[in-house]
PDB file of C-alpha atoms and ligand atoms in Angstrom:
ATOM      1  CA  MET Z  13     120.411 120.639 105.291  1.00  0.00           C
ATOM      2  CA  GLN Z  14     116.857 121.905 104.827  1.00  0.00           C
ATOM      3  CA  ARG Z  15     114.019 120.932 102.488  1.00  0.00           C
ATOM      4  CA  GLN Z  16     113.514 123.512  99.743  1.00  0.00           C
ATOM      5  CA  GLN Z  17     111.392 123.209  96.570  1.00  0.00           C
ATOM      6  CA  LEU Z  18     109.373 120.005  96.072  1.00  0.00           C
ATOM      7  CA  LEU Z  19     110.965 118.432  92.994  1.00  0.00           C
ATOM      8  CA  TYR Z  20     108.803 115.361  92.576  1.00  0.00           C
ATOM      9  CA  LYS Z  21     106.017 113.568  94.443  1.00  0.00           C
ATOM     10  CA  GLY Z  22     106.304 109.797  93.976  1.00  0.00           C
ATOM     11  CA  LYS Z  23     103.843 107.157  95.130  1.00  0.00           C
ATOM     12  CA  ALA Z  24     105.534 106.631  98.522  1.00  0.00           C
ATOM     13  CA  LYS Z  25     108.216 109.351  98.717  1.00  0.00           C
ATOM     14  CA  SER Z  26     108.473 113.062  98.050  1.00  0.00           C
ATOM     15  CA  VAL Z  27     111.744 114.461  96.734  1.00  0.00           C
ATOM     16  CA  TYR Z  28     112.917 117.936  97.775  1.00  0.00           C
ATOM     17  CA  GLU Z  29     115.795 120.076  96.587  1.00  0.00           C
ATOM     18  CA  THR Z  30     118.320 121.397  99.103  1.00  0.00           C
ATOM     19  CA  GLU Z  31     120.604 124.427  99.089  1.00  0.00           C
ATOM     20  CA  ASP Z  32     123.288 122.202  97.486  1.00  0.00           C
ATOM     21  CA  HIS Z  33     122.523 121.165  93.868  1.00  0.00           C
ATOM     22  CA  ASP Z  34     124.221 117.775  94.364  1.00  0.00           C
ATOM     23  CA  PHE Z  35     121.947 116.684  97.232  1.00  0.00           C
ATOM     24  CA  LEU Z  36     118.235 115.960  97.670  1.00  0.00           C
ATOM     25  CA  ILE Z  37     116.010 115.114 100.636  1.00  0.00           C
ATOM     26  CA  LEU Z  38     113.651 112.122 100.371  1.00  0.00           C
ATOM     27  CA  HIS Z  39     110.590 112.178 102.612  1.00  0.00           C
ATOM     28  CA  PHE Z  40     109.125 108.702 103.199  1.00  0.00           C
ATOM     29  CA  ARG Z  41     105.345 109.056 103.483  1.00  0.00           C
ATOM     30  CA  ASP Z  42     102.809 106.583 104.905  1.00  0.00           C
ATOM     31  CA  ASP Z  43     101.170 106.219 101.463  1.00  0.00           C
ATOM     32  CA  THR Z  44     101.113 102.668 100.158  1.00  0.00           C
ATOM     33  CA  SER Z  45     100.167 101.904  96.589  1.00  0.00           C
ATOM     34  CA  ALA Z  46      99.442  98.911  94.412  1.00  0.00           C
ATOM     35  CA  LEU Z  47      98.268  98.369  90.838  1.00  0.00           C
ATOM     36  CA  ASP Z  48     100.659 101.055  89.503  1.00  0.00           C
ATOM     37  CA  GLY Z  49      99.219 103.697  91.823  1.00  0.00           C
ATOM     38  CA  LYS Z  50      95.544 102.899  91.195  1.00  0.00           C
ATOM     39  CA  ARG Z  51      95.031 101.712  94.826  1.00  0.00           C
ATOM     40  CA  ILE Z  52      96.458 103.968  97.565  1.00  0.00           C
ATOM     41  CA  GLU Z  53      96.100 103.721 101.358  1.00  0.00           C
ATOM     42  CA  GLN Z  54      97.857 105.278 104.344  1.00  0.00           C
ATOM     43  CA  LEU Z  55      99.491 102.790 106.680  1.00  0.00           C
ATOM     44  CA  ALA Z  56     100.559 104.162 110.066  1.00  0.00           C
ATOM     45  CA  ARG Z  57     104.344 104.078 110.766  1.00  0.00           C
ATOM     46  CA  LYS Z  58     105.240 103.043 107.201  1.00  0.00           C
ATOM     47  CA  GLY Z  59     107.258 106.186 106.391  1.00  0.00           C
ATOM     48  CA  VAL Z  60     109.390 105.835 109.498  1.00  0.00           C
ATOM     49  CA  VAL Z  61     109.835 102.066 109.183  1.00  0.00           C
ATOM     50  CA  ASN Z  62     110.873 102.286 105.518  1.00  0.00           C
ATOM     51  CA  ASN Z  63     113.258 105.189 106.138  1.00  0.00           C
ATOM     52  CA  ARG Z  64     114.982 103.266 108.964  1.00  0.00           C
ATOM     53  CA  PHE Z  65     114.984 100.037 106.955  1.00  0.00           C
ATOM     54  CA  ASN Z  66     116.402 101.707 103.850  1.00  0.00           C
ATOM     55  CA  ALA Z  67     119.137 103.502 105.802  1.00  0.00           C
ATOM     56  CA  PHE Z  68     120.230 100.234 107.419  1.00  0.00           C
ATOM     57  CA  ILE Z  69     120.372  98.341 104.101  1.00  0.00           C
ATOM     58  CA  MET Z  70     122.077 101.170 102.192  1.00  0.00           C
ATOM     59  CA  GLN Z  71     124.773 101.367 104.870  1.00  0.00           C
ATOM     60  CA  LYS Z  72     125.327  97.589 104.740  1.00  0.00           C
ATOM     61  CA  LEU Z  73     125.643  97.741 100.944  1.00  0.00           C
ATOM     62  CA  SER Z  74     128.025 100.644 101.080  1.00  0.00           C
ATOM     63  CA  GLU Z  75     130.210  98.849 103.669  1.00  0.00           C
ATOM     64  CA  ALA Z  76     130.301  95.889 101.245  1.00  0.00           C
ATOM     65  CA  GLY Z  77     131.539  98.114  98.402  1.00  0.00           C
ATOM     66  CA  VAL Z  78     128.325  99.046  96.549  1.00  0.00           C
ATOM     67  CA  GLU Z  79     128.180 102.801  96.007  1.00  0.00           C
ATOM     68  CA  THR Z  80     124.759 104.206  96.991  1.00  0.00           C
ATOM     69  CA  HIS Z  81     123.136 107.644  97.048  1.00  0.00           C
ATOM     70  CA  PHE Z  82     122.619 107.436 100.842  1.00  0.00           C
ATOM     71  CA  GLU Z  83     124.288 110.258 102.808  1.00  0.00           C
ATOM     72  CA  LYS Z  84     122.558 110.413 106.194  1.00  0.00           C
ATOM     73  CA  GLN Z  85     119.231 110.171 107.986  1.00  0.00           C
ATOM     74  CA  LEU Z  86     117.922 113.649 108.772  1.00  0.00           C
ATOM     75  CA  SER Z  87     114.885 112.649 110.827  1.00  0.00           C
ATOM     76  CA  ALA Z  88     112.637 109.650 111.444  1.00  0.00           C
ATOM     77  CA  ASP Z  89     111.165 109.890 107.943  1.00  0.00           C
ATOM     78  CA  GLU Z  90     113.724 111.902 105.947  1.00  0.00           C
ATOM     79  CA  VAL Z  91     117.053 111.028 104.359  1.00  0.00           C
ATOM     80  CA  LEU Z  92     119.708 113.104 102.612  1.00  0.00           C
ATOM     81  CA  VAL Z  93     120.842 111.595  99.301  1.00  0.00           C
ATOM     82  CA  LYS Z  94     123.033 112.426  96.325  1.00  0.00           C
ATOM     83  CA  ARG Z  95     121.144 113.762  93.322  1.00  0.00           C
ATOM     84  CA  LEU Z  96     121.430 111.099  90.615  1.00  0.00           C
ATOM     85  CA  ASP Z  97     120.479 111.325  86.980  1.00  0.00           C
ATOM     86  CA  MET Z  98     118.119 108.336  87.148  1.00  0.00           C
ATOM     87  CA  ILE Z  99     118.110 105.583  84.528  1.00  0.00           C
ATOM     88  CA  PRO Z 100     114.417 104.801  83.842  1.00  0.00           C
ATOM     89  CA  VAL Z 101     114.686 101.022  84.131  1.00  0.00           C
ATOM     90  CA  GLU Z 102     114.050  98.887  87.202  1.00  0.00           C
ATOM     91  CA  CYS Z 103     116.419  95.971  87.764  1.00  0.00           C
ATOM     92  CA  VAL Z 104     114.724  92.895  89.252  1.00  0.00           C
ATOM     93  CA  VAL Z 105     116.638  89.935  90.680  1.00  0.00           C
ATOM     94  CA  ARG Z 106     114.745  86.765  91.609  1.00  0.00           C
ATOM     95  CA  ASN Z 107     115.884  83.821  93.725  1.00  0.00           C
ATOM     96  CA  PHE Z 108     112.447  82.182  93.871  1.00  0.00           C
ATOM     97  CA  ALA Z 109     109.423  82.573  91.602  1.00  0.00           C
ATOM     98  CA  ALA Z 110     106.682  84.943  92.773  1.00  0.00           C
ATOM     99  CA  GLY Z 111     104.587  87.749  91.308  1.00  0.00           C
ATOM    100  CA  SER Z 112     104.807  88.566  87.619  1.00  0.00           C
ATOM    101  CA  ILE Z 113     107.105  85.678  86.634  1.00  0.00           C
ATOM    102  CA  VAL Z 114     104.579  83.213  88.080  1.00  0.00           C
ATOM    103  CA  ARG Z 115     101.798  84.792  86.014  1.00  0.00           C
ATOM    104  CA  ARG Z 116     103.927  85.129  82.870  1.00  0.00           C
ATOM    105  CA  LEU Z 117     105.362  81.606  82.807  1.00  0.00           C
ATOM    106  CA  GLY Z 118     102.780  79.635  84.806  1.00  0.00           C
ATOM    107  CA  LEU Z 119     105.344  78.655  87.449  1.00  0.00           C
ATOM    108  CA  GLU Z 120     104.569  77.384  90.914  1.00  0.00           C
ATOM    109  CA  GLU Z 121     105.147  80.119  93.504  1.00  0.00           C
ATOM    110  CA  GLY Z 122     108.364  79.413  95.413  1.00  0.00           C
ATOM    111  CA  THR Z 123     110.137  77.528  92.593  1.00  0.00           C
ATOM    112  CA  ALA Z 124     113.896  78.066  93.040  1.00  0.00           C
ATOM    113  CA  LEU Z 125     115.549  80.041  90.240  1.00  0.00           C
ATOM    114  CA  THR Z 126     119.165  78.922  90.003  1.00  0.00           C
ATOM    115  CA  PRO Z 127     121.196  80.888  89.182  1.00  0.00           C
ATOM    116  CA  PRO Z 128     119.170  83.962  90.170  1.00  0.00           C
ATOM    117  CA  THR Z 129     117.456  85.751  87.266  1.00  0.00           C
ATOM    118  CA  PHE Z 130     117.899  89.368  86.171  1.00  0.00           C
ATOM    119  CA  GLU Z 131     115.118  91.325  84.426  1.00  0.00           C
ATOM    120  CA  LEU Z 132     114.567  94.909  83.309  1.00  0.00           C
ATOM    121  CA  PHE Z 133     111.289  96.842  83.459  1.00  0.00           C
ATOM    122  CA  TYR Z 134     110.622 100.291  82.001  1.00  0.00           C
ATOM    123  CA  LYS Z 135     109.575 102.692  84.753  1.00  0.00           C
ATOM    124  CA  ASP Z 136     106.219 103.974  83.513  1.00  0.00           C
ATOM    125  CA  ASP Z 137     103.050 103.599  85.597  1.00  0.00           C
ATOM    126  CA  ALA Z 138     100.761 104.548  82.697  1.00  0.00           C
ATOM    127  CA  LEU Z 139     102.163 101.588  80.734  1.00  0.00           C
ATOM    128  CA  GLY Z 140     102.184  99.296  83.817  1.00  0.00           C
ATOM    129  CA  ASP Z 141     106.025  99.104  84.006  1.00  0.00           C
ATOM    130  CA  PRO Z 142     106.454  96.814  80.951  1.00  0.00           C
ATOM    131  CA  MET Z 143     109.295  94.313  80.745  1.00  0.00           C
ATOM    132  CA  VAL Z 144     112.103  95.462  78.425  1.00  0.00           C
ATOM    133  CA  ASN Z 145     115.604  94.252  77.621  1.00  0.00           C
ATOM    134  CA  GLU Z 146     119.111  95.594  77.094  1.00  0.00           C
ATOM    135  CA  SER Z 147     118.793  96.303  73.356  1.00  0.00           C
ATOM    136  CA  ILE Z 148     115.562  98.274  73.835  1.00  0.00           C
ATOM    137  CA  SER Z 149     117.192 100.261  76.661  1.00  0.00           C
ATOM    138  CA  VAL Z 150     120.203 101.123  74.482  1.00  0.00           C
ATOM    139  CA  ALA Z 151     118.139 101.913  71.358  1.00  0.00           C
ATOM    140  CA  LEU Z 152     115.944 104.304  73.352  1.00  0.00           C
ATOM    141  CA  ASP Z 153     118.996 105.978  74.949  1.00  0.00           C
ATOM    142  CA  TRP Z 154     118.030 105.045  78.513  1.00  0.00           C
ATOM    143  CA  ALA Z 155     121.491 103.596  79.200  1.00  0.00           C
ATOM    144  CA  THR Z 156     124.631 102.382  77.457  1.00  0.00           C
ATOM    145  CA  ASP Z 157     125.648  98.730  77.142  1.00  0.00           C
ATOM    146  CA  ALA Z 158     128.436  99.344  79.666  1.00  0.00           C
ATOM    147  CA  GLN Z 159     126.039 100.945  82.168  1.00  0.00           C
ATOM    148  CA  LEU Z 160     123.560  98.054  81.815  1.00  0.00           C
ATOM    149  CA  GLU Z 161     126.327  95.517  82.344  1.00  0.00           C
ATOM    150  CA  GLU Z 162     127.445  97.359  85.481  1.00  0.00           C
ATOM    151  CA  MET Z 163     123.849  97.489  86.757  1.00  0.00           C
ATOM    152  CA  LYS Z 164     123.551  93.737  86.264  1.00  0.00           C
ATOM    153  CA  VAL Z 165     126.823  92.979  88.062  1.00  0.00           C
ATOM    154  CA  LEU Z 166     125.873  95.317  90.927  1.00  0.00           C
ATOM    155  CA  SER Z 167     122.360  93.807  91.188  1.00  0.00           C
ATOM    156  CA  HIS Z 168     123.820  90.305  91.579  1.00  0.00           C
ATOM    157  CA  LYS Z 169     126.322  91.613  94.125  1.00  0.00           C
ATOM    158  CA  VAL Z 170     123.481  93.223  96.124  1.00  0.00           C
ATOM    159  CA  ASN Z 171     121.666  89.872  95.958  1.00  0.00           C
ATOM    160  CA  GLU Z 172     124.644  88.030  97.454  1.00  0.00           C
ATOM    161  CA  ILE Z 173     125.091  90.546 100.267  1.00  0.00           C
ATOM    162  CA  LEU Z 174     121.406  90.741 101.170  1.00  0.00           C
ATOM    163  CA  THR Z 175     120.608  87.031 100.785  1.00  0.00           C
ATOM    164  CA  ALA Z 176     123.204  86.377 103.513  1.00  0.00           C
ATOM    165  CA  LEU Z 177     121.882  89.208 105.690  1.00  0.00           C
ATOM    166  CA  PHE Z 178     118.257  88.009 105.520  1.00  0.00           C
ATOM    167  CA  ASP Z 179     119.265  84.358 105.851  1.00  0.00           C
ATOM    168  CA  ALA Z 180     120.833  85.168 109.231  1.00  0.00           C
ATOM    169  CA  GLY Z 181     117.352  86.280 110.351  1.00  0.00           C
ATOM    170  CA  ASP Z 182     115.760  83.036 109.070  1.00  0.00           C
ATOM    171  CA  LEU Z 183     114.321  84.918 106.122  1.00  0.00           C
ATOM    172  CA  MET Z 184     114.303  84.210 102.376  1.00  0.00           C
ATOM    173  CA  LEU Z 185     114.999  87.062  99.983  1.00  0.00           C
ATOM    174  CA  VAL Z 186     112.615  85.950  97.225  1.00  0.00           C
ATOM    175  CA  ASP Z 187     113.139  88.888  94.831  1.00  0.00           C
ATOM    176  CA  PHE Z 188     113.802  92.624  94.777  1.00  0.00           C
ATOM    177  CA  LYS Z 189     113.884  95.708  92.572  1.00  0.00           C
ATOM    178  CA  LEU Z 190     116.723  98.223  92.327  1.00  0.00           C
ATOM    179  CA  GLU Z 191     117.010 101.565  90.562  1.00  0.00           C
ATOM    180  CA  PHE Z 192     120.312 103.089  89.527  1.00  0.00           C
ATOM    181  CA  GLY Z 193     121.398 106.529  88.409  1.00  0.00           C
ATOM    182  CA  VAL Z 194     124.490 108.385  87.314  1.00  0.00           C
ATOM    183  CA  PHE Z 195     126.406 110.666  89.689  1.00  0.00           C
ATOM    184  CA  HIS Z 196     129.452 112.395  88.179  1.00  0.00           C
ATOM    185  CA  ASP Z 197     129.783 109.613  85.532  1.00  0.00           C
ATOM    186  CA  ARG Z 198     129.510 106.746  88.047  1.00  0.00           C
ATOM    187  CA  ILE Z 199     126.648 104.216  88.310  1.00  0.00           C
ATOM    188  CA  VAL Z 200     125.225 104.594  91.818  1.00  0.00           C
ATOM    189  CA  LEU Z 201     122.364 102.748  93.564  1.00  0.00           C
ATOM    190  CA  GLY Z 202     119.422 105.099  94.141  1.00  0.00           C
ATOM    191  CA  ASP Z 203     115.765 105.031  95.218  1.00  0.00           C
ATOM    192  CA  GLU Z 204     115.192 102.795  98.264  1.00  0.00           C
ATOM    193  CA  PHE Z 205     115.487  99.249  99.524  1.00  0.00           C
ATOM    194  CA  SER Z 206     112.558  98.413 101.779  1.00  0.00           C
ATOM    195  CA  PRO Z 207     109.838  95.731 102.035  1.00  0.00           C
ATOM    196  CA  ASP Z 208     107.875  97.855  99.518  1.00  0.00           C
ATOM    197  CA  GLY Z 209     110.217  96.792  96.712  1.00  0.00           C
ATOM    198  CA  CYS Z 210     111.161  93.235  97.555  1.00  0.00           C
ATOM    199  CA  ARG Z 211     109.645  89.931  98.677  1.00  0.00           C
ATOM    200  CA  ILE Z 212     110.744  88.410 101.962  1.00  0.00           C
ATOM    201  CA  TRP Z 213     109.383  85.162 103.417  1.00  0.00           C
ATOM    202  CA  ASP Z 214     109.935  83.379 106.698  1.00  0.00           C
ATOM    203  CA  LYS Z 215     112.298  80.512 105.855  1.00  0.00           C
ATOM    204  CA  THR Z 216     110.300  77.858 107.713  1.00  0.00           C
ATOM    205  CA  THR Z 217     106.656  78.882 107.403  1.00  0.00           C
ATOM    206  CA  LYS Z 218     107.024  80.804 104.080  1.00  0.00           C
ATOM    207  CA  LYS Z 219     104.886  83.546 105.640  1.00  0.00           C
ATOM    208  CA  LYS Z 220     104.974  86.703 103.480  1.00  0.00           C
ATOM    209  CA  LEU Z 221     106.420  89.687 105.348  1.00  0.00           C
ATOM    210  CA  ASP Z 222     106.580  92.268 102.532  1.00  0.00           C
ATOM    211  CA  LYS Z 223     104.287  94.404 100.374  1.00  0.00           C
ATOM    212  CA  ASP Z 224     102.456  91.324  99.102  1.00  0.00           C
ATOM    213  CA  ARG Z 225     100.598  91.552 102.447  1.00  0.00           C
ATOM    214  CA  PHE Z 226      99.121  94.807 101.075  1.00  0.00           C
ATOM    215  CA  ARG Z 227      98.750  93.668  97.433  1.00  0.00           C
ATOM    216  CA  GLN Z 228      96.951  90.494  98.524  1.00  0.00           C
ATOM    217  CA  SER Z 229      95.018  92.130 101.422  1.00  0.00           C
ATOM    218  CA  LEU Z 230      96.559  89.754 103.991  1.00  0.00           C
ATOM    219  CA  GLY Z 231      96.517  92.376 106.796  1.00  0.00           C
ATOM    220  CA  ASP Z 232      99.261  93.270 109.309  1.00  0.00           C
ATOM    221  CA  VAL Z 233     101.345  94.901 106.566  1.00  0.00           C
ATOM    222  CA  ILE Z 234     103.576  97.119 108.704  1.00  0.00           C
ATOM    223  CA  GLU Z 235     103.746  94.424 111.404  1.00  0.00           C
ATOM    224  CA  GLY Z 236     105.350  92.247 108.699  1.00  0.00           C
ATOM    225  CA  TYR Z 237     107.881  94.977 107.836  1.00  0.00           C
ATOM    226  CA  GLU Z 238     108.678  95.449 111.552  1.00  0.00           C
ATOM    227  CA  GLU Z 239     109.171  91.715 112.017  1.00  0.00           C
ATOM    228  CA  VAL Z 240     111.771  91.679 109.231  1.00  0.00           C
ATOM    229  CA  ALA Z 241     113.423  94.808 110.632  1.00  0.00           C
ATOM    230  CA  LYS Z 242     113.679  93.238 114.102  1.00  0.00           C
ATOM    231  CA  ARG Z 243     115.157  89.989 112.778  1.00  0.00           C
ATOM    232  CA  ILE Z 244     117.938  91.676 110.769  1.00  0.00           C
ATOM    233  CA  GLY Z 245     118.753  94.274 113.433  1.00  0.00           C
ATOM    234  CA  VAL Z 246     117.306  97.514 112.004  1.00  0.00           C
ATOM    235  CA  PRO Z 247     116.976 100.094 114.812  1.00  0.00           C
ATOM    236  CA  LEU Z 248     113.415 101.383 114.541  1.00  0.00           C
ATOM    237  CA  ASP Z 249     113.633 104.270 117.036  1.00  0.00           C
TER     238      ASP Z 249
HETATM  239  P1  TMP Q 324     107.128  91.533  89.961  1.00  0.00           P
HETATM  240  O1  TMP Q 324     107.010  90.122  90.427  1.00  0.00           O
HETATM  241  O2  TMP Q 324     105.847  92.323  90.047  1.00  0.00           O
HETATM  242  O3  TMP Q 324     107.767  91.631  88.584  1.00  0.00           O
HETATM  243  O4  TMP Q 324     108.140  92.268  90.955  1.00  0.00           O
HETATM  244  C1  TMP Q 324     109.386  91.701  91.310  1.00  0.00           C
HETATM  245  C2  TMP Q 324     109.921  92.426  92.529  1.00  0.00           C
HETATM  246  O5  TMP Q 324     110.272  93.767  92.209  1.00  0.00           O
HETATM  247  C3  TMP Q 324     108.915  92.513  93.665  1.00  0.00           C
HETATM  248  O6  TMP Q 324     109.602  92.382  94.903  1.00  0.00           O
HETATM  249  C4  TMP Q 324     108.329  93.895  93.545  1.00  0.00           C
HETATM  250  C5  TMP Q 324     109.465  94.685  92.921  1.00  0.00           C
HETATM  251  N1  TMP Q 324     108.996  95.709  91.986  1.00  0.00           N
HETATM  252  C6  TMP Q 324     108.700  96.976  92.468  1.00  0.00           C
HETATM  253  O7  TMP Q 324     108.857  97.240  93.662  1.00  0.00           O
HETATM  254  N2  TMP Q 324     108.273  97.914  91.597  1.00  0.00           N
HETATM  255  C7  TMP Q 324     108.090  97.676  90.272  1.00  0.00           C
HETATM  256  O8  TMP Q 324     107.678  98.581  89.535  1.00  0.00           O
HETATM  257  C8  TMP Q 324     108.413  96.356  89.767  1.00  0.00           C
HETATM  258  C9  TMP Q 324     108.254  96.033  88.304  1.00  0.00           C
HETATM  259  C10 TMP Q 324     108.855  95.421  90.656  1.00  0.00           C
END
């Protein structure tokens, strides 16, 4: 399938229509953003690394019974996906405290969260992706109660599958964000899973190997992503 009209340019990916209404092409760019898009830089190899990483994870999830929008990789930085009607909330699962929960609740970074937590954020850069909850999401017609319950169950299932996968590479899955959409009345996992949207630490040294290297200007951002990819077996070429 070929790229046609540009449908949407996101912060890290561009979305193109194809000749089939049910399918889209995502192009992973090298753009890297923080502060809700207010800081943007190009990092060499990022588009390719994230496309390969995402394809690997989406295939693992699908093998484990989680339906995803992933169809096939079209090139080093492009993937063919199902066109979902996206639900505008981000689902965040946390196993250890980091990022906004540390700031919000004054926790020590790395505090174990048992059982893992589940949070919702409204997808709106201008508002800084504010935290919301189920009743707000239903009242504003973003999703039904049943859809939100399914998103929660699926998010915890993804956490179980991926915690085991990263653990085998001596890595801690600290937290992650998922986005879901509706495809022919089914809730399907969309967007991407890459080190841009999760936190991954080395189990022993607690070294950060995810986008916090960019947010916190720690350097070697893509080297961190590649290290994770190597340890979990993502083919990068
Ligand atoms: P947070 O600590 O900033 O709330 O983020 C939790 C995790 O979810 C972290 O791995 C980053 C990811 N995330 C995104 O990728 N995009 C977002 O808009 C949000 C709210 C979180």
